[in-house]
GROMACS .gro file of C-alpha atoms in nm:
model
  227
    1MET     CA    1 -15.698  -9.029   9.902
    2PRO     CA    2 -15.450  -8.723   9.838
    3ALA     CA    3 -15.604  -8.392   9.725
    4GLN     CA    4 -15.459  -8.322   9.420
    5SER     CA    5 -15.243  -8.024   9.349
    6SER     CA    6 -15.395  -7.727   9.166
    7ARG     CA    7 -15.306  -7.697   8.824
    8ASN     CA    8 -15.254  -7.310   8.906
    9PRO     CA    9 -15.024  -7.229   9.186
   10SER     CA   10 -15.116  -6.943   9.393
   11SER     CA   11 -14.764  -6.719   9.280
   12SER     CA   12 -14.928  -6.710   8.954
   13ALA     CA   13 -15.188  -6.490   9.053
   14SER     CA   14 -14.953  -6.218   9.148
   15GLU     CA   15 -14.824  -6.260   8.825
   16PRO     CA   16 -14.954  -6.004   8.500
   17PRO     CA   17 -15.118  -6.214   8.217
   18VAL     CA   18 -14.837  -6.280   7.922
   19ARG     CA   19 -14.999  -6.028   7.660
   20GLU     CA   20 -14.972  -5.720   7.963
   21GLN     CA   21 -14.623  -5.847   8.003
   22ARG     CA   22 -14.564  -5.822   7.626
   23ALA     CA   23 -14.751  -5.478   7.619
   24ASP     CA   24 -14.484  -5.417   7.860
   25ALA     CA   25 -14.174  -5.483   7.688
   26ARG     CA   26 -14.247  -5.307   7.355
   27HIS     CA   27 -14.348  -5.014   7.518
   28ASN     CA   28 -14.042  -5.019   7.677
   29ARG     CA   29 -13.823  -5.092   7.359
   30ALA     CA   30 -14.038  -4.806   7.168
   31ARG     CA   31 -13.914  -4.560   7.467
   32LEU     CA   32 -13.516  -4.661   7.451
   33LEU     CA   33 -13.563  -4.665   7.070
   34GLN     CA   34 -13.645  -4.327   7.080
   35ALA     CA   35 -13.435  -4.186   7.400
   36ALA     CA   36 -13.140  -4.337   7.207
   37ARG     CA   37 -13.211  -4.196   6.869
   38GLU     CA   38 -13.254  -3.840   7.081
   39ALA     CA   39 -12.972  -3.898   7.235
   40TYR     CA   40 -12.753  -3.990   6.952
   41THR     CA   41 -12.899  -3.729   6.719
   42LEU     CA   42 -12.750  -3.410   6.977
   43ASN     CA   43 -12.477  -3.584   7.086
   44GLY     CA   44 -12.345  -3.875   6.901
   45THR     CA   45 -12.328  -4.261   6.963
   46ASP     CA   46 -12.077  -4.209   7.279
   47VAL     CA   47 -12.379  -4.103   7.491
   48PRO     CA   48 -12.320  -4.406   7.770
   49SER     CA   49 -12.614  -4.675   7.749
   50SER     CA   50 -12.681  -4.578   8.113
   51THR     CA   51 -12.774  -4.259   8.030
   52ILE     CA   52 -13.025  -4.330   7.789
   53ALA     CA   53 -13.196  -4.562   8.029
   54ARG     CA   54 -13.252  -4.304   8.249
   55ARG     CA   55 -13.393  -4.126   7.983
   56ALA     CA   56 -13.610  -4.353   7.856
   57GLY     CA   57 -13.707  -4.418   8.256
   58VAL     CA   58 -13.627  -4.771   8.292
   59GLY     CA   59 -13.345  -4.969   8.458
   60ALA     CA   60 -13.003  -5.059   8.297
   61ALA     CA   61 -13.128  -5.421   8.313
   62THR     CA   62 -13.435  -5.364   8.089
   63LEU     CA   63 -13.199  -5.177   7.815
   64TYR     CA   64 -12.948  -5.477   7.834
   65ARG     CA   65 -13.252  -5.727   7.817
   66HIS     CA   66 -13.351  -5.565   7.499
   67PHE     CA   67 -13.042  -5.460   7.347
   68PRO     CA   68 -12.746  -5.685   7.515
   69THR     CA   69 -12.480  -5.508   7.289
   70ARG     CA   70 -12.391  -5.160   7.259
   71GLY     CA   71 -12.379  -5.206   6.837
   72SER     CA   72 -12.754  -5.414   6.877
   73LEU     CA   73 -12.911  -5.040   7.059
   74ILE     CA   74 -12.786  -4.812   6.757
   75ALA     CA   75 -12.861  -5.055   6.450
   76ALA     CA   76 -13.227  -5.031   6.565
   77ALA     CA   77 -13.218  -4.702   6.622
   78PHE     CA   78 -13.113  -4.589   6.314
   79SER     CA   79 -13.246  -4.896   6.098
   80GLU     CA   80 -13.447  -4.727   5.868
   81GLN     CA   81 -13.206  -4.488   5.801
   82PHE     CA   82 -12.946  -4.788   5.713
   83ALA     CA   83 -13.221  -4.911   5.512
   84GLU     CA   84 -13.256  -4.571   5.360
   85CYS     CA   85 -12.865  -4.536   5.267
   86VAL     CA   86 -12.857  -4.901   5.152
   87ALA     CA   87 -13.128  -4.801   4.864
   88ALA     CA   88 -13.004  -4.488   4.799
   89LEU     CA   89 -12.682  -4.709   4.681
   90ASP     CA   90 -12.864  -4.989   4.502
   91GLU     CA   91 -13.049  -4.702   4.297
   92ALA     CA   92 -12.713  -4.507   4.209
   93LEU     CA   93 -12.544  -4.878   4.104
   94ARG     CA   94 -12.882  -4.875   3.877
   95ASP     CA   95 -12.875  -4.534   3.719
   96ASP     CA   96 -12.785  -4.553   3.371
   97ASP     CA   97 -12.548  -4.248   3.372
   98PRO     CA   98 -12.289  -4.382   3.662
   99TRP     CA   99 -12.155  -3.991   3.721
  100ARG     CA  100 -12.494  -3.890   3.788
  101GLY     CA  101 -12.553  -4.175   4.047
  102LEU     CA  102 -12.231  -4.126   4.217
  103CYS     CA  103 -12.357  -3.768   4.256
  104SER     CA  104 -12.692  -3.872   4.388
  105VAL     CA  105 -12.580  -4.123   4.654
  106LEU     CA  106 -12.308  -3.867   4.760
  107ALA     CA  107 -12.553  -3.616   4.753
  108LYS     CA  108 -12.807  -3.841   4.991
  109VAL     CA  109 -12.494  -3.949   5.264
  110CYS     CA  110 -12.417  -3.587   5.270
  111ARG     CA  111 -12.753  -3.426   5.350
  112MET     CA  112 -12.818  -3.759   5.635
  113GLN     CA  113 -12.465  -3.688   5.795
  114ALA     CA  114 -12.524  -3.311   5.810
  115GLU     CA  115 -12.878  -3.385   5.951
  116ASP     CA  116 -12.816  -3.634   6.196
  117ARG     CA  117 -12.466  -3.667   6.375
  118GLY     CA  118 -12.608  -3.972   6.531
  119PHE     CA  119 -12.685  -4.182   6.236
  120SER     CA  120 -12.371  -4.045   6.075
  121ALA     CA  121 -12.154  -4.194   6.385
  122ALA     CA  122 -12.369  -4.520   6.349
  123PHE     CA  123 -12.288  -4.582   5.987
  124LEU     CA  124 -11.935  -4.491   5.948
  125ASP     CA  125 -11.820  -4.604   6.338
  126GLU     CA  126 -11.692  -4.968   6.378
  127SER     CA  127 -11.888  -5.136   6.563
  128PRO     CA  128 -11.780  -5.555   6.577
  129ASP     CA  129 -12.025  -5.676   6.799
  130ASP     CA  130 -12.315  -5.606   6.594
  131PRO     CA  131 -12.249  -5.808   6.225
  132ASP     CA  132 -12.536  -5.612   6.063
  133LEU     CA  133 -12.379  -5.298   6.071
  134HIS     CA  134 -12.049  -5.486   5.917
  135ARG     CA  135 -12.196  -5.635   5.671
  136GLU     CA  136 -12.388  -5.305   5.534
  137ARG     CA  137 -12.065  -5.135   5.545
  138ALA     CA  138 -11.868  -5.390   5.364
  139ARG     CA  139 -12.136  -5.422   5.126
  140ALA     CA  140 -12.142  -5.008   5.082
  141GLU     CA  141 -11.786  -5.023   5.060
  142ALA     CA  142 -11.804  -5.266   4.780
  143GLY     CA  143 -12.091  -5.074   4.612
  144LEU     CA  144 -11.929  -4.727   4.620
  145ALA     CA  145 -11.621  -4.899   4.455
  146GLN     CA  146 -11.808  -5.041   4.156
  147LEU     CA  147 -12.013  -4.749   4.091
  148VAL     CA  148 -11.643  -4.509   4.086
  149GLU     CA  149 -11.536  -4.789   3.848
  150ARG     CA  150 -11.798  -4.764   3.638
  151ALA     CA  151 -11.793  -4.348   3.625
  152LYS     CA  152 -11.449  -4.349   3.518
  153ASN     CA  153 -11.544  -4.552   3.232
  154THR     CA  154 -11.787  -4.296   3.106
  155GLY     CA  155 -11.472  -4.017   3.133
  156HIS     CA  156 -11.685  -3.790   3.385
  157LEU     CA  157 -11.497  -3.893   3.647
  158ARG     CA  158 -11.136  -3.838   3.698
  159LYS     CA  159 -10.900  -4.166   3.655
  160ASP     CA  160 -10.699  -4.099   3.996
  161PHE     CA  161 -10.949  -4.065   4.193
  162ASP     CA  162 -10.963  -4.314   4.461
  163PRO     CA  163 -11.296  -4.458   4.663
  164SER     CA  164 -11.089  -4.350   4.959
  165ASP     CA  165 -11.147  -4.017   4.849
  166VAL     CA  166 -11.529  -4.058   4.960
  167THR     CA  167 -11.395  -4.122   5.325
  168LEU     CA  168 -11.222  -3.749   5.298
  169LEU     CA  169 -11.534  -3.594   5.147
  170LEU     CA  170 -11.717  -3.797   5.486
  171LEU     CA  171 -11.421  -3.648   5.702
  172ALA     CA  172 -11.469  -3.296   5.573
  173ASN     CA  173 -11.842  -3.328   5.600
  174SER     CA  174 -11.833  -3.412   5.970
  175GLY     CA  175 -11.673  -3.100   6.039
  176VAL     CA  176 -12.041  -2.939   5.975
  177VAL     CA  177 -12.247  -3.124   6.241
  178GLY     CA  178 -12.306  -2.957   6.515
  179GLN     CA  179 -12.402  -2.626   6.367
  180SER     CA  180 -12.750  -2.560   6.324
  181PRO     CA  181 -12.968  -2.740   6.058
  182GLU     CA  182 -12.972  -2.472   5.867
  183VAL     CA  183 -12.600  -2.403   5.846
  184SER     CA  184 -12.490  -2.749   5.816
  185LEU     CA  185 -12.667  -2.850   5.525
  186ALA     CA  186 -12.604  -2.493   5.374
  187ALA     CA  187 -12.244  -2.567   5.425
  188SER     CA  188 -12.242  -2.934   5.346
  189ARG     CA  189 -12.411  -2.894   5.028
  190ARG     CA  190 -12.117  -2.619   4.954
  191LEU     CA  191 -11.851  -2.857   5.050
  192LEU     CA  192 -11.968  -3.124   4.827
  193ALA     CA  193 -12.007  -2.871   4.495
  194PHE     CA  194 -11.687  -2.755   4.558
  195PHE     CA  195 -11.527  -3.212   4.590
  196LEU     CA  196 -11.771  -3.294   4.233
  197GLN     CA  197 -11.624  -3.004   4.026
  198SER     CA  198 -11.263  -3.091   4.146
  199CYS     CA  199 -11.352  -3.462   4.077
  200ARG     CA  200 -11.465  -3.429   3.687
  201THR     CA  201 -11.206  -3.560   3.413
  202THR     CA  202 -10.998  -3.197   3.331
  203ASP     CA  203 -10.797  -3.146   3.021
  204GLY     CA  204 -10.449  -3.062   3.186
  205ALA     CA  205 -10.544  -3.132   3.532
  206PRO     CA  206 -10.246  -3.192   3.732
  207SER     CA  207 -10.230  -3.522   3.909
  208LEU     CA  208 -10.349  -3.551   4.242
  209PRO     CA  209 -10.104  -3.679   4.541
  210PRO     CA  210 -10.136  -4.080   4.630
  211PRO     CA  211 -10.460  -4.174   4.807
  212ALA     CA  212 -10.478  -4.183   5.160
  213PRO     CA  213 -10.481  -4.576   5.280
  214LEU     CA  214 -10.883  -4.528   5.474
  215ARG     CA  215 -11.179  -4.702   5.461
  216LEU     CA  216 -11.513  -4.569   5.594
  217ASP     CA  217 -11.489  -4.665   5.942
  218ASP     CA  218 -11.202  -4.455   5.983
  219VAL     CA  219 -11.393  -4.163   6.000
  220TYR     CA  220 -11.494  -4.251   6.359
  221GLY     CA  221 -11.253  -4.499   6.416
  222PRO     CA  222 -11.309  -4.762   6.673
  223PRO     CA  223 -11.632  -4.693   6.950
  224ARG     CA  224 -11.482  -4.560   7.347
  225ARG     CA  225 -11.678  -4.817   7.570
  226THR     CA  226 -11.884  -4.512   7.758
  227ASP     CA  227 -12.071  -4.752   7.975
   0.00000   0.00000   0.00000
């Protein structure tokens, strides 16, 4: 009678337990996300993925196993900030005073932009390989347009204001990113104050030139592939 084959091949003895493998995977993912946040905050989202892998102390294969695309890594690295920004817009839309809501969400986004250049680029950059970012940005544009229209109807926001003017603000605000945190925040607050003051309805104010055909993703344009 032939001997029965073992149910546990000898090769399995050298393999780590499943729980250990899962713990290693979670640890590597956490290290990659931390390295990505740090690199993006300092240098924006053009940092090559290979640089992030080295910074995390893992191989490129490990990075791509967790994050197959650049967009998926960016989305995961800034998931909390994305949620915070979307929540700010939702809160502004629920405000009984649309002008106050508009001022509030612009202050929030400008502050986040000044504090973290990585998040600024991640939220506004075009990331076609990440559908979640694309959907969130599209929802933000739709919500912003709705908020602008409501603020106009209250009489506080000038009638020739266009939602694309918010992109002009963010383009200007991105210019303060990269300074020291204190300087960036102070400059951002002052810039926003000037912007909001110029947006309020004023009798006799001259009309603005036609709006520029800008979208939120035009602030940074299509991402440059650096891997």
